[in-house]
GROMACS .gro file of N, CA and C in nm:
model
  348
    1MET      N    1  11.248   8.140   1.782
    1MET     CA    2  11.277   8.255   1.700
    1MET      C    3  11.404   8.227   1.621
    2LYS      N    4  11.401   8.262   1.494
    2LYS     CA    5  11.518   8.247   1.409
    2LYS      C    6  11.593   8.380   1.407
    3ARG      N    7  11.722   8.374   1.437
    3ARG     CA    8  11.807   8.493   1.427
    3ARG      C    9  11.887   8.483   1.298
    4ILE      N   10  11.886   8.591   1.221
    4ILE     CA   11  11.956   8.592   1.094
    4ILE      C   12  12.083   8.673   1.112
    5ASP      N   13  12.197   8.603   1.109
    5ASP     CA   14  12.327   8.666   1.128
    5ASP      C   15  12.391   8.681   0.991
    6SER      N   16  12.359   8.790   0.924
    6SER     CA   17  12.409   8.811   0.789
    6SER      C   18  12.400   8.959   0.755
    7THR      N   19  12.490   9.003   0.671
    7THR     CA   20  12.480   9.140   0.621
    7THR      C   21  12.384   9.147   0.504
    8LEU      N   22  12.350   9.033   0.447
    8LEU     CA   23  12.255   9.027   0.337
    8LEU      C   24  12.136   8.939   0.375
    9VAL      N   25  12.019   8.999   0.381
    9VAL     CA   26  11.897   8.925   0.409
    9VAL      C   27  11.811   8.932   0.282
   10GLY      N   28  11.766   8.816   0.238
   10GLY     CA   29  11.685   8.809   0.117
   10GLY      C   30  11.539   8.782   0.148
   11VAL      N   31  11.452   8.843   0.068
   11VAL     CA   32  11.309   8.818   0.075
   11VAL      C   33  11.264   8.782  -0.066
   12ASP      N   34  11.209   8.663  -0.081
   12ASP     CA   35  11.155   8.619  -0.210
   12ASP      C   36  11.007   8.592  -0.187
   13GLN      N   37  10.925   8.618  -0.288
   13GLN     CA   38  10.783   8.594  -0.273
   13GLN      C   39  10.720   8.563  -0.407
   14GLY      N   40  10.603   8.504  -0.401
   14GLY     CA   41  10.535   8.470  -0.525
   14GLY      C   42  10.393   8.424  -0.501
   15SER      N   43  10.328   8.390  -0.610
   15SER     CA   44  10.190   8.345  -0.609
   15SER      C   45  10.178   8.229  -0.706
   16ALA      N   46  10.099   8.128  -0.671
   16ALA     CA   47  10.087   8.010  -0.757
   16ALA      C   48   9.943   7.960  -0.756
   17LEU      N   49   9.887   7.940  -0.875
   17LEU     CA   50   9.759   7.872  -0.887
   17LEU      C   51   9.789   7.724  -0.873
   18LEU      N   52   9.742   7.664  -0.764
   18LEU     CA   53   9.777   7.525  -0.736
   18LEU      C   54   9.700   7.428  -0.825
   19PHE      N   55   9.576   7.460  -0.855
   19PHE     CA   56   9.495   7.377  -0.945
   19PHE      C   57   9.367   7.452  -0.980
   20ALA      N   58   9.303   7.410  -1.088
   20ALA     CA   59   9.171   7.459  -1.130
   20ALA      C   60   9.094   7.336  -1.177
   21ASP      N   61   9.033   7.264  -1.083
   21ASP     CA   62   8.972   7.134  -1.112
   21ASP      C   63   8.827   7.142  -1.158
   22TYR      N   64   8.764   7.257  -1.145
   22TYR     CA   65   8.622   7.268  -1.182
   22TYR      C   66   8.599   7.252  -1.331
   23ASP      N   67   8.692   7.296  -1.412
   23ASP     CA   68   8.672   7.289  -1.558
   23ASP      C   69   8.723   7.159  -1.620
   24THR      N   70   8.792   7.077  -1.539
   24THR     CA   71   8.843   6.949  -1.591
   24THR      C   72   8.785   6.830  -1.515
   25ASP      N   73   8.686   6.856  -1.426
   25ASP     CA   74   8.631   6.751  -1.340
   25ASP      C   75   8.741   6.678  -1.264
   26GLY      N   76   8.839   6.757  -1.216
   26GLY     CA   77   8.951   6.700  -1.142
   26GLY      C   78   8.910   6.649  -1.005
   27GLU      N   79   9.002   6.579  -0.941
   27GLU     CA   80   8.978   6.510  -0.815
   27GLU      C   81   8.935   6.604  -0.702
   28MET      N   82   8.993   6.723  -0.695
   28MET     CA   83   8.957   6.816  -0.587
   28MET      C   84   8.810   6.861  -0.599
   29TRP      N   85   8.758   6.865  -0.720
   29TRP     CA   86   8.621   6.909  -0.743
   29TRP      C   87   8.521   6.793  -0.738
   30THR      N   88   8.559   6.677  -0.786
   30THR     CA   89   8.464   6.566  -0.796
   30THR      C   90   8.489   6.455  -0.694
   31GLY      N   91   8.605   6.454  -0.630
   31GLY     CA   92   8.641   6.345  -0.539
   31GLY      C   93   8.586   6.365  -0.399
   32SER      N   94   8.619   6.269  -0.313
   32SER     CA   95   8.584   6.277  -0.171
   32SER      C   96   8.695   6.207  -0.092
   33GLY      N   97   8.690   6.224   0.040
   33GLY     CA   98   8.798   6.171   0.122
   33GLY      C   99   8.918   6.263   0.119
   34LYS      N  100   9.029   6.215   0.173
   34LYS     CA  101   9.150   6.297   0.177
   34LYS      C  102   9.207   6.312   0.036
   35ARG      N  103   9.234   6.438  -0.001
   35ARG     CA  104   9.296   6.471  -0.130
   35ARG      C  105   9.404   6.575  -0.106
   36GLU      N  106   9.514   6.562  -0.180
   36GLU     CA  107   9.630   6.648  -0.156
   36GLU      C  108   9.695   6.687  -0.287
   37VAL      N  109   9.741   6.812  -0.293
   37VAL     CA  110   9.815   6.862  -0.410
   37VAL      C  111   9.947   6.917  -0.359
   38TRP      N  112  10.057   6.877  -0.426
   38TRP     CA  113  10.191   6.928  -0.397
   38TRP      C  114  10.234   7.015  -0.514
   39HIS      N  115  10.281   7.136  -0.484
   39HIS     CA  116  10.324   7.229  -0.589
   39HIS      C  117  10.467   7.277  -0.558
   40PRO      N  118  10.564   7.247  -0.647
   40PRO     CA  119  10.702   7.289  -0.620
   40PRO      C  120  10.722   7.439  -0.644
   41VAL      N  121  10.805   7.500  -0.560
   41VAL     CA  122  10.843   7.641  -0.574
   41VAL      C  123  10.994   7.647  -0.572
   42ARG      N  124  11.051   7.723  -0.664
   42ARG     CA  125  11.196   7.743  -0.671
   42ARG      C  126  11.225   7.890  -0.645
   43PHE      N  127  11.317   7.918  -0.554
   43PHE     CA  128  11.353   8.056  -0.524
   43PHE      C  129  11.435   8.116  -0.638
   44ALA      N  130  11.429   8.249  -0.651
   44ALA     CA  131  11.505   8.318  -0.754
   44ALA      C  132  11.655   8.302  -0.731
   45THR      N  133  11.695   8.300  -0.605
   45THR     CA  134  11.835   8.280  -0.564
   45THR      C  135  11.834   8.191  -0.441
   46ALA      N  136  11.928   8.100  -0.434
   46ALA     CA  137  11.936   8.012  -0.317
   46ALA      C  138  11.977   8.093  -0.194
   47PHE      N  139  11.918   8.060  -0.080
   47PHE     CA  140  11.954   8.121   0.047
   47PHE      C  141  12.080   8.053   0.101
   48ARG      N  142  12.152   8.122   0.189
   48ARG     CA  143  12.272   8.064   0.251
   48ARG      C  144  12.235   7.950   0.346
   49ASP      N  145  12.128   7.970   0.422
   49ASP     CA  146  12.077   7.871   0.517
   49ASP      C  147  11.929   7.849   0.484
   50LEU      N  148  11.865   7.758   0.555
   50LEU     CA  149  11.722   7.736   0.533
   50LEU      C  150  11.645   7.863   0.569
   51PRO      N  151  11.560   7.913   0.478
   51PRO     CA  152  11.483   8.034   0.508
   51PRO      C  153  11.359   8.001   0.590
   52SER      N  154  11.296   8.103   0.643
   52SER     CA  155  11.163   8.091   0.702
   52SER      C  156  11.063   8.113   0.589
   53VAL      N  157  10.965   8.025   0.577
   53VAL     CA  158  10.869   8.031   0.467
   53VAL      C  159  10.728   8.042   0.522
   54HIS      N  160  10.651   8.135   0.467
   54HIS     CA  161  10.511   8.154   0.504
   54HIS      C  162  10.426   8.129   0.380
   55VAL      N  163  10.318   8.052   0.394
   55VAL     CA  164  10.226   8.023   0.284
   55VAL      C  165  10.085   8.056   0.330
   56SER      N  166  10.006   8.118   0.242
   56SER     CA  167   9.866   8.147   0.274
   56SER      C  168   9.780   8.132   0.149
   57ILE      N  169   9.652   8.109   0.171
   57ILE     CA  170   9.558   8.102   0.059
   57ILE      C  171   9.520   8.244   0.022
   58SER      N  172   9.539   8.280  -0.105
   58SER     CA  173   9.504   8.414  -0.151
   58SER      C  174   9.377   8.415  -0.235
   59MET      N  175   9.334   8.298  -0.281
   59MET     CA  176   9.206   8.286  -0.352
   59MET      C  177   9.157   8.144  -0.335
   60TRP      N  178   9.029   8.131  -0.294
   60TRP     CA  179   8.971   7.997  -0.291
   60TRP      C  180   8.834   8.002  -0.354
   61ASP      N  181   8.800   7.896  -0.419
   61ASP     CA  182   8.672   7.881  -0.488
   61ASP      C  183   8.621   7.743  -0.450
   62MET      N  184   8.523   7.740  -0.358
   62MET     CA  185   8.474   7.613  -0.305
   62MET      C  186   8.323   7.606  -0.319
   63ALA      N  187   8.271   7.485  -0.333
   63ALA     CA  188   8.127   7.463  -0.338
   63ALA      C  189   8.066   7.498  -0.202
   64ALA      N  190   7.944   7.549  -0.204
   64ALA     CA  191   7.878   7.594  -0.082
   64ALA      C  192   7.791   7.485  -0.018
   65ASP      N  193   7.776   7.369  -0.082
   65ASP     CA  194   7.685   7.267  -0.031
   65ASP      C  195   7.751   7.169   0.066
   66ALA      N  196   7.875   7.194   0.104
   66ALA     CA  197   7.946   7.107   0.201
   66ALA      C  198   8.035   7.195   0.288
   67ASN      N  199   8.082   7.140   0.398
   67ASN     CA  200   8.176   7.214   0.482
   67ASN      C  201   8.302   7.247   0.403
   68GLN      N  202   8.361   7.361   0.433
   68GLN     CA  203   8.483   7.403   0.366
   68GLN      C  204   8.602   7.366   0.454
   69ARG      N  205   8.672   7.261   0.412
   69ARG     CA  206   8.785   7.209   0.488
   69ARG      C  207   8.912   7.227   0.406
   70ALA      N  208   9.011   7.291   0.466
   70ALA     CA  209   9.135   7.314   0.391
   70ALA      C  210   9.253   7.326   0.487
   71ASP      N  211   9.367   7.277   0.440
   71ASP     CA  212   9.492   7.291   0.513
   71ASP      C  213   9.599   7.325   0.410
   72ILE      N  214   9.681   7.424   0.439
   72ILE     CA  215   9.790   7.461   0.348
   72ILE      C  216   9.917   7.479   0.430
   73ARG      N  217  10.029   7.432   0.375
   73ARG     CA  218  10.155   7.440   0.449
   73ARG      C  219  10.273   7.437   0.352
   74ALA      N  220  10.389   7.476   0.405
   74ALA     CA  221  10.515   7.463   0.332
   74ALA      C  222  10.581   7.335   0.379
   75ALA      N  223  10.632   7.256   0.285
   75ALA     CA  224  10.698   7.129   0.318
   75ALA      C  225  10.831   7.121   0.244
   76HIS      N  226  10.918   7.036   0.295
   76HIS     CA  227  11.049   7.011   0.232
   76HIS      C  228  11.123   7.141   0.200
   77ILE      N  229  11.131   7.229   0.296
   77ILE     CA  230  11.198   7.357   0.275
   77ILE      C  231  11.347   7.332   0.258
   78ARG      N  232  11.401   7.387   0.149
   78ARG     CA  233  11.543   7.375   0.116
   78ARG      C  234  11.599   7.515   0.093
   79ARG      N  235  11.728   7.525   0.072
   79ARG     CA  236  11.790   7.655   0.042
   79ARG      C  237  11.742   7.710  -0.092
   80ASP      N  238  11.707   7.620  -0.187
   80ASP     CA  239  11.670   7.665  -0.322
   80ASP      C  240  11.521   7.656  -0.352
   81GLY      N  241  11.438   7.612  -0.256
   81GLY     CA  242  11.295   7.604  -0.282
   81GLY      C  243  11.222   7.523  -0.177
   82PHE      N  244  11.097   7.491  -0.206
   82PHE     CA  245  11.012   7.416  -0.114
   82PHE      C  246  10.889   7.368  -0.191
   83GLU      N  247  10.799   7.296  -0.123
   83GLU     CA  248  10.673   7.254  -0.183
   83GLU      C  249  10.558   7.314  -0.104
   84ILE      N  250  10.457   7.364  -0.176
   84ILE     CA  251  10.331   7.405  -0.115
   84ILE      C  252  10.243   7.281  -0.114
   85VAL      N  253  10.185   7.250   0.002
   85VAL     CA  254  10.097   7.134   0.014
   85VAL      C  255   9.958   7.182   0.053
   86PHE      N  256   9.860   7.153  -0.031
   86PHE     CA  257   9.720   7.184  -0.001
   86PHE      C  258   9.645   7.054   0.018
   87THR      N  259   9.569   7.044   0.128
   87THR     CA  260   9.494   6.924   0.160
   87THR      C  261   9.349   6.959   0.190
   88THR      N  262   9.257   6.875   0.144
   88THR     CA  263   9.118   6.882   0.185
   88THR      C  264   9.070   6.740   0.213
   89TRP      N  265   8.951   6.724   0.269
   89TRP     CA  266   8.903   6.591   0.305
   89TRP      C  267   8.751   6.587   0.310
   90GLU      N  268   8.699   6.466   0.336
   90GLU     CA  269   8.555   6.439   0.343
   90GLU      C  270   8.487   6.479   0.212
   91ASP      N  271   8.373   6.552   0.220
   91ASP     CA  272   8.295   6.584   0.099
   91ASP      C  273   8.319   6.725   0.047
   92THR      N  274   8.422   6.793   0.097
   92THR     CA  275   8.454   6.928   0.050
   92THR      C  276   8.488   6.925  -0.099
   93LYS      N  277   8.433   7.020  -0.173
   93LYS     CA  278   8.460   7.030  -0.317
   93LYS      C  279   8.533   7.163  -0.342
   94VAL      N  280   8.654   7.153  -0.394
   94VAL     CA  281   8.738   7.271  -0.417
   94VAL      C  282   8.757   7.288  -0.567
   95ALA      N  283   8.711   7.401  -0.618
   95ALA     CA  284   8.725   7.430  -0.761
   95ALA      C  285   8.867   7.476  -0.794
   96ARG      N  286   8.918   7.573  -0.717
   96ARG     CA  287   9.055   7.621  -0.740
   96ARG      C  288   9.109   7.688  -0.616
   97ILE      N  289   9.239   7.688  -0.611
   97ILE     CA  290   9.313   7.749  -0.499
   97ILE      C  291   9.435   7.822  -0.555
   98ARG      N  292   9.454   7.945  -0.508
   98ARG     CA  293   9.579   8.017  -0.536
   98ARG      C  294   9.645   8.044  -0.402
   99ALA      N  295   9.775   8.022  -0.395
   99ALA     CA  296   9.850   8.044  -0.273
   99ALA      C  297   9.957   8.150  -0.295
  100ASP      N  298   9.976   8.235  -0.196
  100ASP     CA  299  10.087   8.330  -0.194
  100ASP      C  300  10.189   8.281  -0.093
  101TRP      N  301  10.316   8.310  -0.117
  101TRP     CA  302  10.422   8.264  -0.028
  101TRP      C  303  10.528   8.371  -0.014
  102MET      N  304  10.601   8.364   0.098
  102MET     CA  305  10.714   8.453   0.121
  102MET      C  306  10.822   8.376   0.196
  103ALA      N  307  10.946   8.394   0.152
  103ALA     CA  308  11.062   8.331   0.216
  103ALA      C  309  11.159   8.441   0.258
  104ILE      N  310  11.208   8.431   0.381
  104ILE     CA  311  11.301   8.530   0.435
  104ILE      C  312  11.419   8.455   0.496
  105GLY      N  313  11.540   8.497   0.460
  105GLY     CA  314  11.657   8.432   0.515
  105GLY      C  315  11.786   8.498   0.473
  106ALA      N  316  11.896   8.448   0.528
  106ALA     CA  317  12.029   8.500   0.499
  106ALA      C  318  12.072   8.460   0.358
  107LEU      N  319  12.138   8.553   0.290
  107LEU     CA  320  12.197   8.527   0.159
  107LEU      C  321  12.348   8.521   0.173
  108SER      N  322  12.411   8.451   0.083
  108SER     CA  323  12.556   8.447   0.081
  108SER      C  324  12.610   8.583   0.038
  109ASN      N  325  12.725   8.617   0.093
  109ASN     CA  326  12.791   8.742   0.061
  109ASN      C  327  12.920   8.708  -0.013
  110ASP      N  328  12.960   8.789  -0.109
  110ASP     CA  329  13.084   8.766  -0.182
  110ASP      C  330  13.205   8.761  -0.088
  111ASP      N  331  13.195   8.825   0.028
  111ASP     CA  332  13.305   8.828   0.124
  111ASP      C  333  13.306   8.707   0.219
  112ASP      N  334  13.201   8.621   0.212
  112ASP     CA  335  13.197   8.503   0.298
  112ASP      C  336  13.307   8.406   0.259
  113TRP      N  337  13.363   8.339   0.357
  113TRP     CA  338  13.465   8.238   0.334
  113TRP      C  339  13.398   8.103   0.333
  114ASP      N  340  13.433   8.021   0.239
  114ASP     CA  341  13.382   7.884   0.233
  114ASP      C  342  13.491   7.792   0.289
  115VAL      N  343  13.473   7.748   0.413
  115VAL     CA  344  13.575   7.667   0.478
  115VAL      C  345  13.522   7.526   0.495
  116ASP      N  346  13.557   7.440   0.403
  116ASP     CA  347  13.513   7.299   0.411
  116ASP      C  348  13.627   7.208   0.439
   0.00000   0.00000   0.00000
């Protein structure tokens, strides 16, 4: 469990269309085997410490003639942003994916002392 010791707690959130490969014959739609997309996200304001980040699929458009295999996660979480990573594999065909995300963490306060 993460404890947030701050008088200011920030919540940032957003939505991102990671790709739309069906109309461009992109790799997620026409390829096979392991395929991965990395999408950078930048927070509106940097957090004081590393935030907790949650990512979920909010829209998926997949072909029905194969198993639907998908993995989504937050990677490289920093104070100012992170990357959304979407992975599929084998013969799954993914036309498009939209992901929603939320970050929660302590924000810097004007009264904080910077002691370096």
